Amino acid sequence: MLWLSLTDVVEEDRLPFEGDSTMAMRGRDPQAGSDLSSSSRSYQDEDNTRSGAKSTLRSTARPFPRSKPRARLKLHRPAARYIFQAPLVFLTFLFLALLPVVIGQDTSSTSTLGTSTSTSTSSKTTGSSTSASAISTSTSTPTLNLATLPTTLSLPLLNTTAPLLQLSFPSTASLFLTFSICSLSSNNSILPTILISTGGSDSTTFNLGLKSISDPSSGGVSRYGSGYNRRSGRSGSTWSVSWDKGFGNWTWAGQEDVEVDILIGLGLATDGVTMSPLDVTGGVTIQLGASTRSPVNTLSPSMPLLGDTLSTQALIFSPLLYSSPQSQPSYPNYTLPSPQMVFPPFSSPQTTINSSLSTNLTLVVIPTTSSPTNDGLDNSLCAVMRAQNSTGQVASEDNMIFETSEMRWTSVGGEEGFRKYWVVGGLVPEGNYTAWVRDNTGVLSQPIWFTTKEESFPCQLVLPTALCPSVAYAAPLPVNSTDVTSPGGATISNTSPIQSLPDDLTNLITSNLEAFSTSLLTQACGRDLYSHVSSCFDCFASYRDWLCRIVIPQCGPTNTSTSSSPTTTTSSETYPSPSTIHRSPSDPRNPGLQAPEYEYEELLPCLSTCNEVDRTCPVNMGFRCPRRGVNAARSYAFVGSNNKFGNGGGGSQGWKGGDRWGRRWCNG
């Protein structure tokens, strides 16, 4: 600006010594140039009409009356002023020229002493390459060198003062990593970012890029979580780990050794540089599992199965570990199982349904109010174990009423095979709980939820038997008054689960099964003349399941309605309400059997259990189910009134009888 001002002044000083025409052009208003020209022409027209002398004088006169240029004289009078201004202008220019050099020296010093966050910001602002930014960040970020594998360790806390952590592994051809979030900050929606690079120390970059792709081979959960891990292109060397409710994993199985580096950041963007401001208290703790052979502390896709609950007890089954369907007989030596089934012995290995869980299982039960599921950490083993330790271990030996010592064959949940199961006591009436199963290798199942019954709930838990392997719920049977004590001698419960059925029920079920088997074997069993889709064996198994649920009713939650008819209709968008009917000693379900001495609410059998027998058995056996809209509602639970397409409680026909949240609307 000083140079421009000086030029303007010098140019203005030159104007008074130029010709009049130049002066007129300099004084002309750019916006009114045409007016000035017309005025000049009007004066000249007047001059042409006058006499010679006057015309000569007029022609030499100025077109405008001009005042004395005082401002211009003022500019001329202090001539020495510009002599002093010139050195000042020169010094100003010199100062401005040297200023960037001075600032550059200060910036360099600040960058050297700055934190990793300021270094990253400086790198991004100055337009440095991504690789340079990543290396600059790693040099100022705490780094852990993990040379010994396998290992499981809790990483240092990530918080606002220490938001970054870098891990380095030795060169390897295979690496299995698992991550579990043990705790979150005050804002549980902020999850740590995990970036993994195999570029090596010379070309390490944690920039995922803008064109990342899904990489199923590296890990992640497609069905339940946020999807598979992301990779920076098909042959990229950078990955981001996808979280699935507190769990993440990454696998490398290449053909050559690579150096693996990990950058973990709270508020870190996927470019490996940008840091978001954090306004949180507390911090995030992550547990790392690393191995070169197989994953450690992994997640199983299966979940436990709830049998039923009392006011202070719960029957819980492990996931199906080994599938072992009964073998189908063949013609001509076609025989059906005896009423008292002979279970196959457990021997490993067998056909595996869930290979990630071992047979050495432990049940974990936590009050839902203290559950890590409230923070979205359903699948984090370390978060689950922390919550268990803080709540007193509900499923400890001091509260365990019953536990199978080995895997047992059952047909609960519509699946035949080996499971382990527990009966936990010491629960709170009408309490909400969350349950997991874990094994001795650190594999964790998916969680389930359940609610205990009201304190006045009168029924007893029945365990699977050789006669009815699918019955595992609360039933209106006589109390088994056998005390259960803890290893320390303290009384856990004054009652025990029923492990053998009363004689009258056993005799009734046995005689019916024998008679049905005799009639069924008169059919064309084992031949195509019977059916192309089912067999006599399928018919007999369906009949056993239906008979046991009819003879041994299931107790449901208390129904406050005074109506004797259950609610059997509901919208298709909501889970059905329990279909119950009130029973009393004077109005039992089976009048021919000894009625219980108390009143209870019966959870009606799913209509699908009856339809299954009708579908798999020969027509000439004469087995028929009641029809919807006629009399089915008196004995069965269903949804809808269409006899062909309505929901009868079977998984293939709509809602199952129960779900993972502990809701149960029919017995089936």
XYZ file of C-alpha atoms in Angstrom:
668
model
C 0.000 0.000 0.000
C 2.906 2.389 0.683
C 4.274 1.933 -2.831
C 0.884 2.559 -4.385
C 0.369 5.740 -2.347
C 3.779 7.080 -3.264
C 3.152 6.505 -6.963
C -0.191 8.265 -6.788
C 1.376 11.289 -5.103
C 4.143 11.605 -7.666
C 1.663 11.287 -10.510
C -0.568 13.972 -9.034
C 2.469 16.297 -8.634
C 3.061 15.986 -12.357
C -0.449 17.067 -13.361
C -0.207 20.908 -13.000
C 2.735 21.060 -15.435
C 0.915 19.212 -18.236
C -1.189 20.819 -20.962
C -4.753 22.000 -20.475
C -6.209 19.154 -22.491
C -4.458 16.685 -20.247
C -5.711 18.551 -17.207
C -9.274 18.377 -18.560
C -9.021 14.645 -19.102
C -7.563 14.099 -15.618
C -10.298 16.107 -13.990
C -13.108 14.378 -15.840
C -15.563 12.302 -13.781
C -15.579 8.777 -15.170
C -19.311 8.517 -14.500
C -20.114 11.875 -16.142
C -17.708 12.041 -19.033
C -20.418 12.824 -21.617
C -21.704 15.814 -19.634
C -18.247 17.370 -19.487
C -17.812 16.989 -23.214
C -21.190 18.566 -23.981
C -20.406 21.544 -21.717
C -17.153 22.102 -23.524
C -18.936 22.038 -26.867
C -21.557 24.566 -25.700
C -18.871 27.053 -24.713
C -17.214 26.665 -28.053
C -20.533 27.278 -29.886
C -20.935 30.592 -28.070
C -17.393 31.602 -29.013
C -18.128 31.078 -32.706
C -20.935 33.700 -32.672
C -18.850 36.492 -31.171
C -16.422 38.999 -32.623
C -12.811 38.261 -33.560
C -10.972 39.605 -30.494
C -13.439 38.263 -28.056
C -13.531 34.984 -29.955
C -9.759 34.682 -29.640
C -9.886 35.365 -25.935
C -12.792 32.952 -25.441
C -10.997 30.206 -27.334
C -8.003 30.412 -25.010
C -10.070 30.455 -21.821
C -10.608 27.426 -19.619
C -13.959 25.614 -20.130
C -14.612 25.547 -16.357
C -14.107 28.085 -13.685
C -11.255 26.464 -11.741
C -10.616 27.147 -8.085
C -7.152 27.427 -6.655
C -5.669 23.937 -6.181
C -4.864 24.330 -2.528
C -4.646 20.618 -1.894
C -2.122 20.202 -4.641
C -0.084 23.107 -3.283
C -0.060 21.487 0.103
C 1.376 18.384 -1.459
C 4.131 20.443 -3.073
C 5.074 22.620 -0.129
C 6.611 19.890 2.188
C 8.997 18.560 -0.475
C 11.437 17.228 2.088
C 8.703 14.993 3.491
C 9.166 12.418 0.733
C 12.856 12.354 1.373
C 12.120 11.029 4.860
C 9.259 8.720 3.733
C 11.350 6.792 1.220
C 13.623 5.172 3.843
C 10.573 4.286 5.926
C 8.945 2.600 2.963
C 12.126 0.670 2.266
C 12.391 -0.490 5.871
C 8.744 -1.551 5.855
C 9.274 -3.616 2.731
C 12.365 -5.214 4.243
C 10.445 -6.129 7.404
C 7.624 -7.727 5.425
C 10.111 -9.723 3.379
C 11.849 -11.130 6.464
C 8.638 -11.859 8.442
C 7.886 -15.323 6.893
C 11.402 -16.478 7.703
C 10.981 -15.528 11.349
C 7.551 -17.153 11.535
C 8.848 -20.326 9.855
C 11.526 -20.697 12.547
C 8.922 -20.395 15.327
C 6.557 -22.854 13.632
C 9.275 -25.452 13.291
C 10.132 -25.181 16.943
C 6.482 -25.502 17.992
C 5.949 -28.576 15.793
C 8.921 -30.325 17.336
C 7.670 -29.812 20.845
C 3.969 -30.317 20.097
C 1.823 -33.300 20.921
C 0.793 -35.978 18.459
C -2.518 -34.220 17.862
C -0.911 -30.890 16.957
C 1.645 -32.668 14.781
C -1.100 -34.404 12.869
C -2.975 -31.150 12.367
C 0.176 -29.381 11.189
C 0.894 -32.161 8.702
C -2.588 -31.965 7.295
C -2.563 -28.162 7.053
C 0.757 -27.937 5.244
C -0.389 -30.515 2.715
C 2.133 -33.229 3.614
C 1.685 -36.673 2.131
C -0.380 -39.262 3.984
C 2.611 -41.482 4.551
C 4.593 -38.652 6.087
C 1.663 -37.752 8.328
C 1.304 -41.313 9.589
C 4.987 -41.655 10.377
C 5.040 -38.288 12.114
C 2.072 -39.349 14.220
C 3.601 -42.665 15.197
C 6.815 -41.058 16.377
C 4.928 -39.012 18.961
C 2.384 -41.713 19.883
C 3.017 -44.282 22.644
C 4.032 -47.545 20.992
C 3.879 -51.101 22.333
C 6.081 -53.730 20.715
C 4.465 -57.160 21.080
C 7.151 -59.716 20.365
C 5.745 -62.680 22.322
C 2.653 -64.448 20.988
C 0.069 -65.675 21.821
C -0.934 -63.024 24.311
C -3.983 -61.486 25.944
C -3.591 -58.099 27.568
C -5.501 -54.971 28.512
C -4.215 -51.968 26.594
C -3.508 -48.591 28.243
C -6.483 -46.325 28.834
C -7.510 -44.044 25.976
C -8.788 -40.637 27.097
C -8.611 -36.956 26.210
C -4.989 -36.603 27.337
C -3.804 -39.852 25.730
C -6.139 -40.538 22.803
C -3.679 -42.507 20.639
C -1.826 -45.800 20.932
C 0.266 -47.686 18.409
C 1.059 -51.417 18.429
C 3.812 -53.163 16.497
C 4.106 -56.891 15.826
C 7.076 -58.842 14.528
C 7.141 -59.969 10.924
C 4.777 -62.915 10.466
C 2.884 -64.802 7.759
C -0.258 -65.240 9.875
C -1.812 -63.218 12.661
C -5.163 -63.480 14.440
C -6.284 -60.432 16.422
C -9.384 -59.909 18.558
C -10.451 -56.695 20.277
C -12.954 -56.310 23.122
C -14.066 -52.987 24.596
C -14.018 -53.410 28.377
C -15.270 -49.934 29.292
C -16.407 -46.747 27.579
C -16.126 -43.059 28.359
C -18.985 -40.862 29.559
C -20.195 -40.729 25.940
C -20.764 -44.389 25.102
C -21.461 -43.549 21.468
C -17.784 -42.706 20.867
C -16.010 -45.924 19.915
C -12.269 -46.149 19.319
C -10.987 -46.338 15.762
C -8.633 -49.224 14.947
C -6.493 -48.930 11.811
C -4.169 -51.766 10.783
C -1.300 -51.481 8.309
C 0.944 -54.105 6.726
C 3.054 -51.603 4.815
C 6.157 -52.072 6.937
C 8.142 -49.500 8.882
C 9.436 -47.791 5.724
C 6.006 -47.233 4.163
C 3.585 -47.407 7.067
C 0.377 -45.542 6.361
C -2.870 -45.624 8.305
C -4.937 -43.834 5.674
C -7.931 -45.967 4.685
C -8.712 -43.687 1.762
C -11.994 -42.635 0.227
C -12.538 -45.799 -1.837
C -12.339 -48.525 0.791
C -14.026 -51.861 0.140
C -15.580 -54.537 2.330
C -13.105 -57.307 3.148
C -14.800 -60.452 4.558
C -11.521 -62.390 4.621
C -10.025 -60.063 7.239
C -12.877 -60.331 9.749
C -15.968 -58.573 10.966
C -19.519 -59.762 11.512
C -21.893 -59.475 8.589
C -25.178 -60.524 10.157
C -25.397 -58.711 13.486
C -22.774 -55.963 13.527
C -21.743 -53.076 11.305
C -20.442 -55.454 8.642
C -17.080 -56.763 7.571
C -13.823 -54.893 8.002
C -12.922 -52.233 5.429
C -9.785 -52.309 3.272
C -8.086 -49.580 1.248
C -8.665 -51.267 -2.105
C -8.311 -54.826 -3.351
C -4.564 -54.886 -2.808
C -4.455 -52.180 -0.145
C -2.303 -52.448 2.956
C -4.610 -50.623 5.398
C -7.740 -51.897 7.179
C -10.257 -50.489 9.618
C -11.815 -52.845 12.160
C -15.615 -52.918 12.348
C -17.106 -53.110 15.835
C -19.914 -55.536 16.640
C -21.335 -54.583 20.033
C -17.928 -54.264 21.660
C -16.163 -56.988 19.652
C -13.857 -56.734 16.653
C -11.399 -59.034 14.927
C -8.803 -59.057 12.156
C -7.025 -61.942 10.436
C -3.981 -62.033 8.203
C -3.095 -65.268 6.429
C -0.764 -64.327 3.600
C 1.889 -66.171 1.659
C 4.750 -64.013 2.896
C 5.823 -62.378 6.122
C 4.617 -58.839 6.788
C 5.100 -56.318 9.568
C 1.779 -55.436 11.197
C 1.269 -52.049 12.846
C -1.908 -50.892 14.570
C -3.039 -47.353 15.343
C -5.845 -47.047 17.899
C -7.389 -43.659 18.526
C -10.274 -42.091 20.380
C -11.782 -39.557 17.998
C -9.419 -40.647 15.226
C -10.628 -40.438 11.616
C -9.957 -43.203 9.107
C -7.260 -41.118 7.434
C -5.043 -41.865 10.424
C -4.373 -38.155 10.974
C -7.477 -36.125 11.749
C -8.481 -35.988 15.416
C -11.957 -34.883 16.488
C -12.261 -32.798 19.669
C -13.322 -34.855 22.680
C -15.587 -33.538 25.420
C -15.824 -36.643 27.603
C -14.785 -37.860 31.011
C -13.277 -41.222 31.755
C -11.723 -43.356 29.075
C -11.913 -46.460 26.926
C -10.224 -49.738 27.801
C -9.594 -52.405 25.164
C -8.532 -56.010 25.649
C -6.358 -57.456 22.896
C -5.976 -61.104 21.973
C -3.194 -61.997 19.531
C -1.996 -65.316 18.167
C -0.263 -66.697 15.083
C -2.176 -70.007 15.121
C -5.854 -69.426 15.895
C -8.078 -66.667 17.313
C -8.288 -66.207 21.083
C -11.229 -64.707 22.986
C -13.544 -65.000 20.010
C -17.291 -64.622 19.594
C -19.762 -67.435 18.949
C -22.838 -66.747 16.789
C -24.974 -69.100 18.887
C -26.784 -68.282 22.109
C -28.116 -70.088 25.192
C -31.686 -71.336 25.327
C -34.096 -70.444 28.115
C -36.129 -73.368 29.411
C -38.340 -71.498 31.872
C -38.273 -69.561 35.128
C -39.846 -69.641 38.569
C -39.922 -66.741 40.992
C -36.314 -67.330 42.107
C -35.012 -69.994 39.684
C -34.199 -70.287 35.981
C -33.533 -73.291 33.721
C -30.990 -72.404 31.026
C -29.516 -74.605 28.281
C -26.236 -74.124 26.476
C -26.237 -73.693 22.702
C -26.475 -76.924 20.761
C -22.887 -78.130 20.773
C -23.216 -81.382 18.840
C -26.078 -82.236 16.548
C -27.133 -85.859 16.921
C -30.480 -86.618 15.274
C -31.956 -90.027 15.881
C -31.149 -92.483 13.144
C -33.981 -93.416 10.803
C -34.886 -97.141 10.676
C -35.071 -98.874 7.308
C -37.231 -101.493 5.669
C -37.671 -104.451 6.197
C -36.416 -104.277 9.812
C -38.367 -101.124 10.582
C -38.589 -100.496 14.337
C -39.642 -97.458 16.321
C -38.008 -96.174 19.529
C -39.314 -97.439 22.830
C -41.304 -95.069 25.067
C -38.276 -94.750 27.347
C -35.693 -93.553 24.882
C -32.111 -94.756 25.063
C -29.902 -91.731 24.541
C -26.700 -92.166 22.570
C -23.543 -91.701 24.629
C -21.625 -88.484 24.261
C -18.324 -88.908 22.485
C -16.262 -86.298 20.705
C -15.768 -85.558 17.903
C -19.199 -85.604 16.342
C -21.002 -83.535 13.736
C -20.379 -80.024 15.028
C -22.967 -77.266 14.923
C -20.901 -74.728 16.840
C -17.223 -75.549 16.609
C -16.107 -72.336 18.316
C -17.432 -73.437 21.735
C -15.764 -76.228 23.650
C -17.560 -78.606 26.019
C -16.036 -76.954 29.099
C -18.715 -74.311 29.599
C -19.554 -71.759 32.274
C -22.858 -69.937 32.679
C -22.795 -66.182 33.293
C -25.919 -64.424 34.628
C -25.999 -60.685 35.330
C -28.884 -58.435 36.422
C -29.903 -56.510 33.326
C -29.664 -53.188 35.167
C -25.908 -53.827 35.546
C -25.422 -55.566 32.214
C -22.901 -54.294 29.641
C -25.705 -54.610 27.095
C -26.909 -51.234 28.377
C -23.748 -49.708 26.856
C -23.916 -51.759 23.676
C -21.126 -54.145 24.766
C -23.134 -57.356 24.369
C -20.250 -59.264 22.743
C -17.330 -58.085 24.863
C -15.930 -60.850 27.061
C -13.974 -58.503 29.330
C -17.015 -56.221 29.806
C -19.162 -59.236 30.710
C -16.616 -60.547 33.195
C -16.235 -57.114 34.804
C -19.992 -56.872 35.251
C -20.132 -60.388 36.689
C -17.445 -59.606 39.251
C -19.161 -56.382 40.276
C -22.586 -58.017 40.760
C -21.477 -60.937 42.896
C -21.572 -63.758 40.319
C -25.239 -64.726 40.274
C -24.502 -68.093 38.619
C -21.776 -69.096 41.065
C -21.631 -72.422 42.911
C -23.359 -70.841 45.891
C -26.488 -70.283 43.754
C -26.339 -73.337 41.479
C -29.258 -75.691 42.166
C -28.525 -78.136 39.354
C -25.818 -78.546 36.718
C -25.174 -81.382 34.308
C -21.715 -82.831 34.708
C -21.472 -83.636 30.985
C -23.305 -83.055 27.735
C -26.778 -84.610 27.618
C -28.976 -85.464 24.663
C -32.222 -83.456 24.465
C -34.705 -82.312 21.844
C -35.460 -78.896 23.341
C -35.837 -75.946 21.027
C -36.745 -78.245 18.145
C -33.124 -79.466 17.816
C -31.852 -82.920 18.696
C -28.365 -83.132 20.115
C -26.108 -82.618 23.084
C -26.314 -79.660 25.422
C -25.346 -78.720 28.921
C -27.885 -77.104 31.234
C -28.153 -75.394 34.587
C -30.783 -74.439 37.152
C -29.779 -71.184 38.862
C -31.294 -70.143 42.197
C -31.099 -67.078 44.385
C -32.820 -64.821 41.848
C -35.173 -61.944 42.623
C -38.912 -62.330 41.872
C -39.937 -60.423 38.746
C -36.302 -59.559 38.109
C -34.692 -58.996 34.720
C -31.486 -60.876 33.893
C -29.052 -61.319 31.009
C -27.235 -64.614 30.417
C -24.209 -65.752 28.400
C -22.228 -68.966 28.064
C -18.440 -68.944 27.767
C -15.908 -71.742 27.495
C -12.433 -72.295 28.886
C -10.752 -70.866 25.767
C -12.424 -67.465 26.052
C -15.179 -67.956 23.458
C -18.331 -66.008 24.358
C -21.855 -66.729 23.158
C -24.526 -64.226 22.217
C -26.667 -63.028 25.170
C -30.257 -63.870 26.033
C -32.652 -62.120 28.418
C -35.252 -63.479 30.811
C -37.596 -62.397 33.593
C -38.451 -64.357 36.706
C -42.066 -64.977 37.696
C -44.017 -63.310 40.472
C -43.359 -64.381 44.051
C -46.625 -66.371 44.289
C -45.864 -68.497 41.221
C -46.773 -72.066 42.303
C -45.387 -74.420 39.614
C -42.199 -76.503 39.509
C -39.401 -76.831 36.969
C -39.354 -80.099 35.008
C -36.109 -81.273 33.399
C -35.891 -83.328 30.176
C -36.464 -87.052 30.700
C -36.069 -90.198 28.585
C -39.837 -90.284 28.172
C -40.287 -86.596 27.266
C -36.929 -85.149 26.136
C -38.567 -81.954 24.860
C -40.260 -81.003 28.150
C -38.158 -78.405 29.973
C -40.465 -75.890 31.625
C -42.527 -75.104 34.715
C -45.458 -77.503 35.158
C -48.245 -77.920 37.756
C -46.743 -81.024 39.358
C -46.260 -81.979 43.006
C -43.372 -80.212 44.694
C -40.032 -81.993 44.937
C -39.176 -81.077 48.529
C -35.503 -81.906 48.354
C -33.201 -79.294 49.842
C -30.310 -78.008 47.781
C -27.188 -76.795 49.560
C -24.085 -74.992 48.387
C -20.565 -76.459 48.630
C -20.200 -74.492 51.844
C -23.310 -76.076 53.368
C -25.678 -73.115 53.013
C -29.219 -73.845 51.823
C -29.811 -72.588 48.289
C -33.379 -73.823 47.860
C -35.935 -75.890 49.749
C -37.142 -77.454 46.503
C -35.440 -79.196 43.594
C -36.295 -79.494 39.904
C -38.326 -82.549 38.908
C -36.049 -85.033 37.148
C -38.526 -87.959 36.949
C -42.234 -87.722 36.194
C -44.923 -88.960 38.605
C -46.039 -92.548 38.044
C -49.526 -91.686 36.809
C -48.125 -89.432 34.084
C -45.437 -91.941 33.163
C -47.947 -94.773 32.814
C -50.345 -92.679 30.741
C -47.687 -91.469 28.308
C -46.070 -94.903 28.017
C -49.319 -96.727 27.244
C -50.298 -94.171 24.608
C -46.915 -94.337 22.896
C -46.987 -98.136 22.795
C -50.478 -98.215 21.315
C -49.658 -95.556 18.742
C -46.465 -97.389 17.734
C -48.368 -100.624 17.169
C -50.909 -98.917 14.927
C -48.269 -96.963 13.031
C -46.212 -100.038 12.158
C -49.164 -101.447 10.223
C -48.533 -98.736 7.631
C -46.052 -98.930 4.759
C -43.202 -97.706 6.946
C -39.862 -97.373 5.208
C -41.337 -97.523 1.701
C -42.253 -94.920 -0.869
C -45.886 -95.923 -0.543
C -45.930 -94.106 2.815
C -44.609 -90.654 1.872
C -41.847 -88.962 -0.076
C -41.320 -86.209 2.520
C -41.807 -87.852 5.943
C -41.581 -91.247 7.598
C -43.195 -93.320 10.302
C -40.283 -92.299 12.500
C -41.120 -88.603 11.973
C -44.768 -89.306 12.761
C -43.890 -91.086 16.006
C -41.508 -88.318 17.141
C -44.146 -85.645 16.450
C -46.760 -87.619 18.336
C -44.432 -88.016 21.351
C -43.798 -84.269 21.501
C -47.514 -83.447 21.195
C -48.536 -86.042 23.796
C -46.011 -84.853 26.392
C -47.094 -81.205 26.065
C -50.769 -82.156 26.369
C -50.319 -84.403 29.397
C -47.761 -82.113 31.091
C -49.137 -78.561 30.695
C -46.876 -75.555 31.013
C -47.567 -72.862 33.591
C -47.726 -69.346 32.216
C -47.509 -65.914 33.801
C -50.412 -64.697 35.892
C -53.282 -63.413 33.760
C -55.194 -60.570 35.405
C -58.128 -61.037 33.023
C -61.212 -62.686 34.486
C -62.131 -64.229 31.147
C -61.628 -67.979 30.774
C -60.801 -67.602 27.067
C -57.213 -66.702 26.186
C -56.277 -63.843 23.917
C -55.374 -65.437 20.599
C -55.268 -62.498 18.189
C -52.603 -59.881 17.735
C -51.179 -57.619 15.057
C -48.585 -59.012 12.691
C -46.039 -56.341 13.699
C -45.963 -57.168 17.426
C -44.971 -60.277 19.291
C -48.046 -62.199 20.490
C -49.126 -61.939 24.103
C -49.069 -65.158 26.157
C -52.087 -67.336 25.394
C -53.153 -68.503 28.832
C -56.245 -69.979 30.407
C -57.029 -70.222 34.103
C -56.959 -73.697 35.636
C -58.180 -74.807 39.058
C -58.521 -78.143 40.886
C -62.144 -78.273 39.749
C -61.284 -77.411 36.129
C -58.049 -79.232 35.171
C -56.831 -79.733 31.645
C -56.904 -83.532 31.933
C -59.841 -84.650 34.098
C -58.585 -88.244 34.094
C -55.382 -87.271 35.908
C -54.794 -86.124 39.438
C -55.367 -82.379 39.467
C -52.907 -80.079 41.240
C -53.949 -78.665 44.580
C -53.518 -75.050 43.465
C -54.761 -72.723 40.786
C -52.478 -71.661 37.964
C -52.427 -70.131 34.496
C -51.832 -72.636 31.718
C -49.788 -71.540 28.723
C -51.650 -73.243 25.900
C -49.794 -75.556 23.496
C -48.876 -74.097 20.118
C -51.294 -75.266 17.455
C -48.272 -76.145 15.322
C -47.457 -79.090 17.627
C -50.780 -80.645 16.673
C -50.457 -79.727 13.000
C -47.048 -81.392 12.880
C -48.606 -84.745 13.815
C -51.391 -84.268 11.287
C -48.854 -83.449 8.571
C -46.390 -86.327 9.146
C -48.778 -89.156 10.016
C -50.935 -91.226 7.622
C -54.427 -89.946 6.974
C -56.019 -93.268 7.859
C -54.607 -92.974 11.391
C -57.484 -90.561 12.012
C -55.468 -87.874 13.794
C -57.151 -84.479 13.341
C -56.553 -81.069 14.922
C -59.281 -78.584 15.914
C -59.964 -75.809 13.435
C -59.440 -72.119 13.972
C -62.633 -70.184 14.364
C -64.426 -73.305 15.630
C -63.000 -74.805 18.818
C -59.181 -74.564 18.546
C -59.007 -71.588 20.917
C -60.194 -73.738 23.809
C -57.080 -75.933 23.763
C -54.400 -74.333 21.555
C -52.652 -71.030 20.954
C -52.494 -69.491 17.514
C -52.584 -66.152 15.710
C -55.094 -65.364 12.982
C -58.210 -67.169 11.821
C -57.016 -68.610 8.500
C -56.737 -72.375 8.788
C -54.067 -72.564 6.075
C -51.813 -69.570 6.623
C -52.260 -68.495 10.248
C -49.462 -68.517 12.821
C -49.545 -71.667 14.917
C -46.331 -71.212 16.871
C -43.938 -73.113 14.636
C -40.776 -71.451 13.371
C -41.659 -72.216 9.750
C -45.139 -70.750 10.227
C -44.222 -67.479 11.921
C -43.202 -66.731 15.505
C -41.682 -69.485 17.558
C -43.142 -70.250 20.952
C -40.364 -68.247 22.631
C -37.564 -65.839 21.743
C -34.190 -64.693 23.066
C -35.775 -61.921 25.154
C -37.570 -64.400 27.382
C -40.991 -63.874 25.847
C -43.125 -66.983 25.452
C -46.634 -66.962 24.029
C -47.350 -70.679 23.585
C -46.019 -74.069 24.660
C -44.090 -75.442 21.733
